[in-house]
Structures are given as C-alpha cells and as structure tokens.
Tab-separated table of C-alpha atoms in Angstrom:
chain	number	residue	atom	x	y	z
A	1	UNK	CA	120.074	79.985	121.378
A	2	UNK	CA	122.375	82.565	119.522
A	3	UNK	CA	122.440	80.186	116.718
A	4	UNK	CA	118.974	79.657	116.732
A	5	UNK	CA	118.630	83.649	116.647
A	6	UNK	CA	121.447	83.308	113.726
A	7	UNK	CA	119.521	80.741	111.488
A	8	UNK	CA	116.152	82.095	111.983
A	9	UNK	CA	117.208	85.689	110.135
A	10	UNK	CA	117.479	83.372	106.719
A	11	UNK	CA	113.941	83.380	106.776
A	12	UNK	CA	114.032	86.870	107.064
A	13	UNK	CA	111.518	88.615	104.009
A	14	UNK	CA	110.041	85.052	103.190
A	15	UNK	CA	107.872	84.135	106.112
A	16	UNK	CA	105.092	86.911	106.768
A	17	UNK	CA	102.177	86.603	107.931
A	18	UNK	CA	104.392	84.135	109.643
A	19	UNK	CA	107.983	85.046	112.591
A	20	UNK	CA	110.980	84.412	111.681
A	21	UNK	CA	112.033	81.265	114.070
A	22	UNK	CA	115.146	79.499	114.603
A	23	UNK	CA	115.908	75.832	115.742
A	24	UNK	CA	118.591	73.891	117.455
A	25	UNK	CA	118.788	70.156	118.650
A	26	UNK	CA	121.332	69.058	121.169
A	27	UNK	CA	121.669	65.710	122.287
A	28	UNK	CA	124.740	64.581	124.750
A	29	UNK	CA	126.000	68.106	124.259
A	30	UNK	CA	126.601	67.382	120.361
A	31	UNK	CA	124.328	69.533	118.117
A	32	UNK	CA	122.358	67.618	116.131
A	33	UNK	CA	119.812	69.029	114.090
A	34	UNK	CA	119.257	72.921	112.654
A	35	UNK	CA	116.083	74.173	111.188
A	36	UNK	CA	114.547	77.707	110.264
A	37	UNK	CA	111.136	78.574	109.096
A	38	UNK	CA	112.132	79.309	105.253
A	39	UNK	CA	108.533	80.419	104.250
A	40	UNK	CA	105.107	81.271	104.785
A	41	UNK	CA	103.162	77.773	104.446
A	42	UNK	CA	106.426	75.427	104.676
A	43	UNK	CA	107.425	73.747	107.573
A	44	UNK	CA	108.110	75.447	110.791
A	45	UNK	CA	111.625	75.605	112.488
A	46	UNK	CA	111.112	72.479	114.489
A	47	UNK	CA	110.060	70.682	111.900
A	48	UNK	CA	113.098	71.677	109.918
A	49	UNK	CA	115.763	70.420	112.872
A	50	UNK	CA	114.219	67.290	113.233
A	51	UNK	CA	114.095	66.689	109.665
A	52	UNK	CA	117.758	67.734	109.487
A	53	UNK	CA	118.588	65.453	112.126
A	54	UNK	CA	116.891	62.394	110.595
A	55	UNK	CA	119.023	63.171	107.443
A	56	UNK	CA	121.894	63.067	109.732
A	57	UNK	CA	120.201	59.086	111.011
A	58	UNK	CA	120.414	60.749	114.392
A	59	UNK	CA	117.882	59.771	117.137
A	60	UNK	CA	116.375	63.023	118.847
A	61	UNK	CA	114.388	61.085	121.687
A	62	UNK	CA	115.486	62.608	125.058
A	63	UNK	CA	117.326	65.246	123.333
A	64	UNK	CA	116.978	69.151	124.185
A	65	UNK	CA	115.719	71.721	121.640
A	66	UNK	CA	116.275	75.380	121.292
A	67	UNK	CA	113.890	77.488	119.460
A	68	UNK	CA	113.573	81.084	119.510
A	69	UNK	CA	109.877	81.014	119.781
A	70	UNK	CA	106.915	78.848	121.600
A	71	UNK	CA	105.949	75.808	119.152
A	72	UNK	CA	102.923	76.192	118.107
A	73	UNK	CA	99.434	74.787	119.427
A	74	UNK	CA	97.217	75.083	116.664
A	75	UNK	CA	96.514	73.826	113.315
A	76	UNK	CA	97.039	76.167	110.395
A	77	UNK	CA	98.972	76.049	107.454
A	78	UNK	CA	100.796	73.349	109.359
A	79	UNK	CA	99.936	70.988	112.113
A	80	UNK	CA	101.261	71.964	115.772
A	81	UNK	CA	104.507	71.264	116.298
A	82	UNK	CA	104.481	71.349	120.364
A	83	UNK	CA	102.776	67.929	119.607
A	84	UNK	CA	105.567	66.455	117.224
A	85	UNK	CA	107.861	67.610	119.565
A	86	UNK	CA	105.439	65.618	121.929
A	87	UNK	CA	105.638	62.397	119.751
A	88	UNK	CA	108.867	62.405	119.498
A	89	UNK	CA	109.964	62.039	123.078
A	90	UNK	CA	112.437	64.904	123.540
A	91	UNK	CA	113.135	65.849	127.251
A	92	UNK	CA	113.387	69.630	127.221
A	93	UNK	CA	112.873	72.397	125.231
A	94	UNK	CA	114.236	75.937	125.706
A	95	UNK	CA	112.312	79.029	124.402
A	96	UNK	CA	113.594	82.791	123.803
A	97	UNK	CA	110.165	83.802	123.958
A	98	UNK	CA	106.275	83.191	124.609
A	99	UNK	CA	104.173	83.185	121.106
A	100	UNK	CA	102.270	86.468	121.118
A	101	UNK	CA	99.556	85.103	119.252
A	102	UNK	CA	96.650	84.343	121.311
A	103	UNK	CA	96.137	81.196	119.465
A	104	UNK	CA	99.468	80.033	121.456
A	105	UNK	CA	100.339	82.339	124.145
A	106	UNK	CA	101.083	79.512	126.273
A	107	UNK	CA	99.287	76.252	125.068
A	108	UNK	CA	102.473	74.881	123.622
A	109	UNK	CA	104.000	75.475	126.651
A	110	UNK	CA	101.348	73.960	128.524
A	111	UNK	CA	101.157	70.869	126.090
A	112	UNK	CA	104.709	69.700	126.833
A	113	UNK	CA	104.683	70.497	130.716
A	114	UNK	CA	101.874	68.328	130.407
A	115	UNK	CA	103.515	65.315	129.209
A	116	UNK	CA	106.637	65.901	131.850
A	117	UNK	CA	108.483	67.593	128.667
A	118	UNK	CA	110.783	70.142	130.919
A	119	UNK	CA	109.978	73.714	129.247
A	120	UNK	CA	112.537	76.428	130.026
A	121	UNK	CA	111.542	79.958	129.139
A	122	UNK	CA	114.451	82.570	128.822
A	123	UNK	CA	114.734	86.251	130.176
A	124	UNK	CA	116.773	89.193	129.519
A	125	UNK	CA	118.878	89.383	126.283
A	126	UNK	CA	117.920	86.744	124.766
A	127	UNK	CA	114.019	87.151	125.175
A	128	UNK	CA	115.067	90.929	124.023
A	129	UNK	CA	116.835	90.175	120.791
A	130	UNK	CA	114.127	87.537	119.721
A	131	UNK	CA	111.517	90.072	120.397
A	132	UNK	CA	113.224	92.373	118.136
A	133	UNK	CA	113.324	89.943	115.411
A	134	UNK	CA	109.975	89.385	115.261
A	135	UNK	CA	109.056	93.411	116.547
A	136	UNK	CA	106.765	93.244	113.588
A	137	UNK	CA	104.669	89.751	114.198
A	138	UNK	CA	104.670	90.668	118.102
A	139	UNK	CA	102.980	94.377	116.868
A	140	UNK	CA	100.618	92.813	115.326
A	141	UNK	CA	99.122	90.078	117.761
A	142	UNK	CA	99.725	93.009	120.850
A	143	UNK	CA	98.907	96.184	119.235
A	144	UNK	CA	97.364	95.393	116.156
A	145	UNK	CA	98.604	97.044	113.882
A	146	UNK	CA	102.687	96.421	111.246
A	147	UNK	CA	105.927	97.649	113.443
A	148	UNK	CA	106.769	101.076	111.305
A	149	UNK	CA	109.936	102.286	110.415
A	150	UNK	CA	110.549	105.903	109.183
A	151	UNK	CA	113.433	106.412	106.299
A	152	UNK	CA	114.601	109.460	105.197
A	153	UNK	CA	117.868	111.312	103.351
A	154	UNK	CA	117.797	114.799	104.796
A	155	UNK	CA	120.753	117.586	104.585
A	156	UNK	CA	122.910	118.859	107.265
A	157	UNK	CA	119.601	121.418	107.660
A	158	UNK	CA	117.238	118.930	107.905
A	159	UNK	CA	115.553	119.678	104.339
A	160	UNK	CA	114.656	116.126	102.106
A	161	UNK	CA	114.369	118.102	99.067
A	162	UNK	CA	115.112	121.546	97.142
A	163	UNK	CA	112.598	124.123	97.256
A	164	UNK	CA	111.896	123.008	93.678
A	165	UNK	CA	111.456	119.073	94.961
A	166	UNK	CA	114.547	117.993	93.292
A	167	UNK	CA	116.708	115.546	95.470
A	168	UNK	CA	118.223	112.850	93.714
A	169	UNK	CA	120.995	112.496	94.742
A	170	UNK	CA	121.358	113.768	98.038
A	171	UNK	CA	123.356	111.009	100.265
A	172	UNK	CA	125.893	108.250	98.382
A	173	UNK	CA	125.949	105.360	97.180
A	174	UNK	CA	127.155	103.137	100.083
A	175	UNK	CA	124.233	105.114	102.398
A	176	UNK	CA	121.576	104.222	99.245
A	177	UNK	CA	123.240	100.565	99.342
A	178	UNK	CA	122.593	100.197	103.195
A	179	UNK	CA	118.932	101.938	102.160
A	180	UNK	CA	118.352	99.037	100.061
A	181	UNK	CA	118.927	96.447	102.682
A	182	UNK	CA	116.529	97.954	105.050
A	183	UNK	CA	113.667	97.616	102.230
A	184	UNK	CA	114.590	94.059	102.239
A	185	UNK	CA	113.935	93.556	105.959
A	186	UNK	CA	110.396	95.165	105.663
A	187	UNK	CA	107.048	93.049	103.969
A	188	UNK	CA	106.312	96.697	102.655
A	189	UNK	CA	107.714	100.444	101.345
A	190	UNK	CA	105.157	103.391	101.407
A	191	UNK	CA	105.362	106.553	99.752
A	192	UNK	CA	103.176	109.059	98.881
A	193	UNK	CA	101.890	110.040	95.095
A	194	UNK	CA	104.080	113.245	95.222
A	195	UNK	CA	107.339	110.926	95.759
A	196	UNK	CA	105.870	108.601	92.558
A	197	UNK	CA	105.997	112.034	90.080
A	198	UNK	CA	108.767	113.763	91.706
A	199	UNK	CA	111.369	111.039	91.152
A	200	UNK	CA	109.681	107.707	89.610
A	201	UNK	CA	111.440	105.797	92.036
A	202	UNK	CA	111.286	101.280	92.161
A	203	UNK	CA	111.405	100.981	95.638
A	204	UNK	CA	112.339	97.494	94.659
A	205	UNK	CA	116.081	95.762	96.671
A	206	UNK	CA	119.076	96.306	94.703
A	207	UNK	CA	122.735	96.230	95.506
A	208	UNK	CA	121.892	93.720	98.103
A	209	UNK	CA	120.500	90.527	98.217
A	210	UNK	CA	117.051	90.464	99.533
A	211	UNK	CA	113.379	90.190	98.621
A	212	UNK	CA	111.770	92.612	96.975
A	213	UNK	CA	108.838	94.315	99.539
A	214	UNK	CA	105.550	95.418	98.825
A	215	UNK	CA	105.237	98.445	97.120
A	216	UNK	CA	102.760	100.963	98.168
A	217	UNK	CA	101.390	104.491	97.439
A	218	UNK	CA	98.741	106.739	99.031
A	219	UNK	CA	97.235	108.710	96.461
A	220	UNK	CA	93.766	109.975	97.304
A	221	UNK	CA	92.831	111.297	93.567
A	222	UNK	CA	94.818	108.771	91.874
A	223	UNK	CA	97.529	110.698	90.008
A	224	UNK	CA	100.115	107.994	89.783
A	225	UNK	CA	101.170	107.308	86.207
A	226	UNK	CA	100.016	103.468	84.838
A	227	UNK	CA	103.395	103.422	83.290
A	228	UNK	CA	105.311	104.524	86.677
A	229	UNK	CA	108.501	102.158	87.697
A	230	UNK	CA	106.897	101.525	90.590
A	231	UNK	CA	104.473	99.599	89.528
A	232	UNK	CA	106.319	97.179	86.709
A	233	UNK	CA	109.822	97.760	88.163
A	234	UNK	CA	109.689	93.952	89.559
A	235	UNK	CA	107.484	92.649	87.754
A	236	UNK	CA	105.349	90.964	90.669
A	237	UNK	CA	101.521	92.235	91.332
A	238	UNK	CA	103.085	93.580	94.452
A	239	UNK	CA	101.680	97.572	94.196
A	240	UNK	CA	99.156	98.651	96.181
A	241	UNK	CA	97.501	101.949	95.851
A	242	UNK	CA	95.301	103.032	98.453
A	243	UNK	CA	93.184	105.824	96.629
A	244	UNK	CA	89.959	108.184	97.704
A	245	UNK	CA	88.952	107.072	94.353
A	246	UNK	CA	86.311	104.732	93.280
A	247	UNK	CA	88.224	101.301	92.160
A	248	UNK	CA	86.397	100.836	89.500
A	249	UNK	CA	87.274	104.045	87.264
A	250	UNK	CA	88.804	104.195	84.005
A	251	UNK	CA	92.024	105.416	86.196
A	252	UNK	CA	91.818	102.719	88.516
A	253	UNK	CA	90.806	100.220	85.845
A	254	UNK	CA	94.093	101.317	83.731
A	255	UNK	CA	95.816	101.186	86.883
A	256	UNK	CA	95.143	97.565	87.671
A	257	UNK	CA	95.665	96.288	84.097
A	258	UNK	CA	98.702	97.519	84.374
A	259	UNK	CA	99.313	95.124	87.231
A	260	UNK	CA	98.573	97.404	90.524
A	261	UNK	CA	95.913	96.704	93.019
A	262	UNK	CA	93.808	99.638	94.450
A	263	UNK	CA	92.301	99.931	97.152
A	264	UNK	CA	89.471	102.170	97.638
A	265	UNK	CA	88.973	103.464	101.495
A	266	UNK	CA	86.962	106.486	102.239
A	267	UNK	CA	89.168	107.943	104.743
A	268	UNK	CA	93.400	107.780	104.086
A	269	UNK	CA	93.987	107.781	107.851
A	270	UNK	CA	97.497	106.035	109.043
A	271	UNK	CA	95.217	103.537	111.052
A	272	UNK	CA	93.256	103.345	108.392
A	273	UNK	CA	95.735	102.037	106.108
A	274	UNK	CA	97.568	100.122	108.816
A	275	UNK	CA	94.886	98.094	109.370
A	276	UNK	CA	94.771	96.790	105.531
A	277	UNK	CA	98.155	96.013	106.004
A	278	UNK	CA	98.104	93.761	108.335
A	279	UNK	CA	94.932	92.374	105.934
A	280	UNK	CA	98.141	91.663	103.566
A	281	UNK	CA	100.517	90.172	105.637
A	282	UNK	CA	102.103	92.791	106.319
A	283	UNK	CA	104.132	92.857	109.261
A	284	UNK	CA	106.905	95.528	109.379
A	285	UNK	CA	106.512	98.847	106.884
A	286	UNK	CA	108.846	101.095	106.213
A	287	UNK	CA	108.124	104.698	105.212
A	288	UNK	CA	110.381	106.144	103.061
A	289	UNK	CA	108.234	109.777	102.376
A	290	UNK	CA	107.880	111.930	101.059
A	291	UNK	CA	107.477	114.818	103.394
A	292	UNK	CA	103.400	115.217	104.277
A	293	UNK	CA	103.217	111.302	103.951
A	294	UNK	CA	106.416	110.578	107.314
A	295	UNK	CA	105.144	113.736	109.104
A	296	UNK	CA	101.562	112.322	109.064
A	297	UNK	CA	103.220	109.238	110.916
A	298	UNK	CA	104.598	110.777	113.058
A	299	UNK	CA	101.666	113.246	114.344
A	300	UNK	CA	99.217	110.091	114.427
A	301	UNK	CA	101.684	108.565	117.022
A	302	UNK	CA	101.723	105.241	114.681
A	303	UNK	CA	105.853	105.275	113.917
A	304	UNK	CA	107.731	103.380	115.805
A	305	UNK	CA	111.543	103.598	114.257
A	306	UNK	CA	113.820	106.047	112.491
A	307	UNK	CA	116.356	105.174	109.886
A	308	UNK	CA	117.773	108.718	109.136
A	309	UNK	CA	121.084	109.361	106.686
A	310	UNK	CA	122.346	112.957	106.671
A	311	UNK	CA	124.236	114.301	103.667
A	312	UNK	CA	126.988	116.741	104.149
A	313	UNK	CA	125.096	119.181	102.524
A	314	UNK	CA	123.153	122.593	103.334
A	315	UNK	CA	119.882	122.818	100.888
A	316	UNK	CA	118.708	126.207	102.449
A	317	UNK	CA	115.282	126.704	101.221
A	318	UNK	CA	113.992	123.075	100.949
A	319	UNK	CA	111.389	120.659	102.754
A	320	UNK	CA	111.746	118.655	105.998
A	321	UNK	CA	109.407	116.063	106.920
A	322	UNK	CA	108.379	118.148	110.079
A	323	UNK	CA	105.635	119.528	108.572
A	324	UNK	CA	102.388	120.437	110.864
A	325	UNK	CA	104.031	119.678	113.751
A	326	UNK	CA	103.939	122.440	116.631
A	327	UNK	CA	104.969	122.168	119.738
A	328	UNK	CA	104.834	124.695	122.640
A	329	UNK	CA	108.076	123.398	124.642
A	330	UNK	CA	110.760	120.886	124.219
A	331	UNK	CA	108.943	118.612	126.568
A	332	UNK	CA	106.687	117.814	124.173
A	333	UNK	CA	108.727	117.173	121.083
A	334	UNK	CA	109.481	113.137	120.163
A	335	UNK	CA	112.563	111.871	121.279
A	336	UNK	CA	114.873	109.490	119.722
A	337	UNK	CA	115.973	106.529	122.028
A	338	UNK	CA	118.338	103.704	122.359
A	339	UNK	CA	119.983	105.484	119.134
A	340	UNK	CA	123.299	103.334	117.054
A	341	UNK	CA	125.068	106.067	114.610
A	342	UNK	CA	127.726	106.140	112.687
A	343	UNK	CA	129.064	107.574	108.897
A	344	UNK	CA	128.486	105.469	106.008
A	345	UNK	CA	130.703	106.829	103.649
A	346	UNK	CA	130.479	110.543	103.510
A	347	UNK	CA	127.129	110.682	104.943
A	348	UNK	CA	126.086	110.242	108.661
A	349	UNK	CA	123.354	107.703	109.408
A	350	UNK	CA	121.810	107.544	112.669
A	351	UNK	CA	118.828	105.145	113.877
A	352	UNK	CA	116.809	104.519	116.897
A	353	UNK	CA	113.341	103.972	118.258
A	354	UNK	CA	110.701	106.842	119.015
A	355	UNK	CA	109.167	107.598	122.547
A	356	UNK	CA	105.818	107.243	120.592
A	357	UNK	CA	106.292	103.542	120.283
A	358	UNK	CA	104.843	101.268	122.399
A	359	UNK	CA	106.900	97.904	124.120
A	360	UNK	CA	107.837	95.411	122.601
C-alpha cells in the first residue's frame, strides 16, 4: 500500500475533479502490475495495473490488488472499475480508504463482497495518509466546499509588507523555490486585486516541476490591469476574476479578450466563492494574500492549513494578515496544530493545520 500511496502522487495536479489513486497487483507474493490515475478523463488506477500487467503477459485472476481508494461503482467519464475488477476474477482487494463520494461510499465494496471477492479495508496510518492525499476531493464530497491552504512570507514581526506595500523580496530564494512547489500541489492560487497592482506577480510553478494552477483574483470593482502577468504569464485561459462588476462591461469585456474569465457574483463572500470553485474543479486552493484577502479566511472559519515562511527581518511599521480580528482572551484565538518546521535557507518555515478545520 505505501507504493500505491507512492505512485498515486504522479497524478498529483493532473486529475481534479478527480483523487489522486494508486494501484498495486500481487500475485504469489510477486508484484505484478502498477497503475495511477494520470488524468482527469483517462483511465483509473485499476485500470492502469491491469493494463500494466497484461503488458507484462501476466495473468491477474486470483491475484490481490492494492489501491489506495474504493473502485468505483458508477459510470462517468469511465466505466466502474469494481466490476472489471469483478470480470476479471481477482480474489481480494485491499483499500486505504472508503470513496467519499456518495456515488460510491460503499457500492464498490459491496459489489465485490457480493461476488465472494474478499474486500479488506485498512485503518490507522494508512487510511490517514491516503486521506491526506486526497484532503481536497474528501472536502469536497463531506463538507462541500476545496481543502484551503493559507501562504504567506511575513517578518520576524509578523508584517507581509512595508508600510508603503513594498515586499519583494522578503524571504529567499530556496523558501520562494519550496513556495513554488506548494502552488503545484493546489488546482488553484487566490489573491486579491491589491496583490495584482502591488507586485504584478504570475502565480504560475517555476523552479520546480509541476503544473501550473488556476489563477485567481477577487476584485470587486475590477481594477486588475488587462495587460497584468497574471493573466498571460502561462498562456492558458486559466484566470479567473471574480468581480462585483457586471461581466459584460467594457472592463470585463477587455478583460476576457485578453484571455481571463470573470465571474460576476453579487456578494464576494469566502463561501461564496468557494462554492464556484468547486463548480471548476477545484479541489485544494491555496491563498497566497494579500493581507484583507487571508484574514477574511480566516475570520469566515473556511481555512483549513498554514504554509508560513518567516524572514529574518524586522519591517516595523508594515501589514500582517491579522487584520479585523479581535479577540477578548487567548482562548479564543486559532491555534496551529500538528505543526512540521524547520529553516529553509535563512528563513524559517513552519506549517500545520488550523483548529478551524474540520476532519478529515
């Protein structure tokens, strides 16, 4: 199962709306057959093994497969594969985790017991570390709503910015490099308009390999520049700007001939905009600011993750992304749990989930 965990991250960026699944077949204690889902509308990870394993000429009746999630039940961009695994006369199959989708949520398991396939469903670690590879497809079929991860550069003071808004470049460039690989593990980056004029940034996955996200802005009176890097930094239709505006405008008309979509809703709320999201396949947003934008997060209860580098710097006078929160004791603050730090070359990066977030 840990190298069904292993394969299924090569999917990782490439399969949303869809998880990221892993597959291994075993036969006489020899490892047959490896598969991963590799994209949205290709096959699934099952698929994938068994085809591997006929390209090997190996027979996979009576053998035992590993997958990291419940094969599927129902017909959608593919057919079930709890029934091919059905055809093809395999004896057990052992599963990390249940499908949260309510479309599965059991039927595959139930079509295979049915047949005398022996199922085997797996607790504890395992079960945990699939669930966290897919935190973003289980968010959505449980809660509704993308897994959201909070990302921010802040001085030893907690300030993101100078007074004056300048703060490029605050942390280095192996804490930026390790930046970039978190964009490519999210289906989307948000950031508010002030972010776009302050410092014009791409938001697109560079010194890593990785695909490039979504790129989104809230800007309720559309301000963002048609010629902003944002929007033709990659090249791809993938900029969304969620506006107050009326989408058809001459702004929002240049806007969209420059190759952004907009999207007109009459309220900017977090849930709001969450729930178009998830309209988009999104799964698993990151927030990278600026300030008003990862506070408003925060106070809506709708962040679930911080990804936080501190530069060895003191900005004095400056901006944290704090802002309109006020609490009356300590009690009451958010908390940071289950928190991995370390320093990343001279800056200090420290991550871990918030007491707002719901279980997994």
């Amino acid at each position: 199962m840990k190298k069904a965990l292993s394969l299924a991250l090569n999917g990782r960026g490439r399969t949303s709306p869809n998880p990221l699944v892993g597959c291994v077949i075993v036969k006489n204690d020899e490892v047959i057959g490896e598969g991963w889902h590799h994209c949205y509308g290709h096959p699934h990870a099952e698929i994938e093994a068994i085809n591997d394993a006929q390209a090997r000429n190996k027979n996979i009746e009576g053998s035992i497969f590993y997958v990291t999630l419940e094969p599927c039940s129902h017909y959608g961009k593919t057919p079930p594969c709890a029934e091919r695994l059905v055809k093809e006369k395999i004896s057990e199959v052992v599963i990390a985790m249940r499908d949260p989708n309510e479309k599965v949520n059991g039927r595959g398991i139930e079509i295979l017991r049915n047949v005398g396939i022996k199922v085997t469903e797996l607790h504890g670690e395992l079960e945990n570390e699939s669930k966290w590879l897919n935190r973003g497809f289980v968010f959505v079929h449980k809660y509704k709503r993308p897994f959201v991860t909070l990302k921010a550069a802040l001085s030893l003071d907690g300030k993101m910015c100078l007074a004056n808004n300048s703060s490029k470049w605050l942390t280095g460039i192996e804490a930026r490099t390790k930046a970039h690989g978190l964009r490519a593990e999210n289906d989307a980056v948000l950031v508010g308009v002030n972010t776009v004029l302050n410092d014009d940034p791409e938001l697109t996955v560079r010194h890593v390999e990785g695909i490039n996200p979504k790129r989104i802005i809230l800007d309720s009176s559309l301000k963002t520049p048609s010629d902003a890097k944002i929007i033709h930094a990659a090249n791809d239709g993938r900029c969304i700007i969620f506006t107050l505006e009326n989408e058809n405008s001459e702004r929002a008309k240049k806007l969209k001939d420059n190759g952004a979509e907009v999207v007109t809703l009459e309220n900017l709320s977090v849930k709001n905009i969450l729930d178009v999201l998830i309209s988009k396949g999104v799964l698993n947003l990151m927030v990278e600011g600026g300030a008003a934008v990862l506070s408003s997060f925060i106070k809506s209860g709708l962040a679930d993750y911080v990804n936080l580098f501190y530069a060895p710097k003191i900005l004095g006078e400056g901006r944290g992304f704090e802002l309109g929160m006020n609490f009356n004791s300590v009690s009451e603050a958010f908390s940071i749990n289950n928190i991995k730090s370390g320093l990343i070359g001279k800056d200090i990066f420290i991550e871990g989930r918030l007491s707002c977030s719901p279980d997994l």
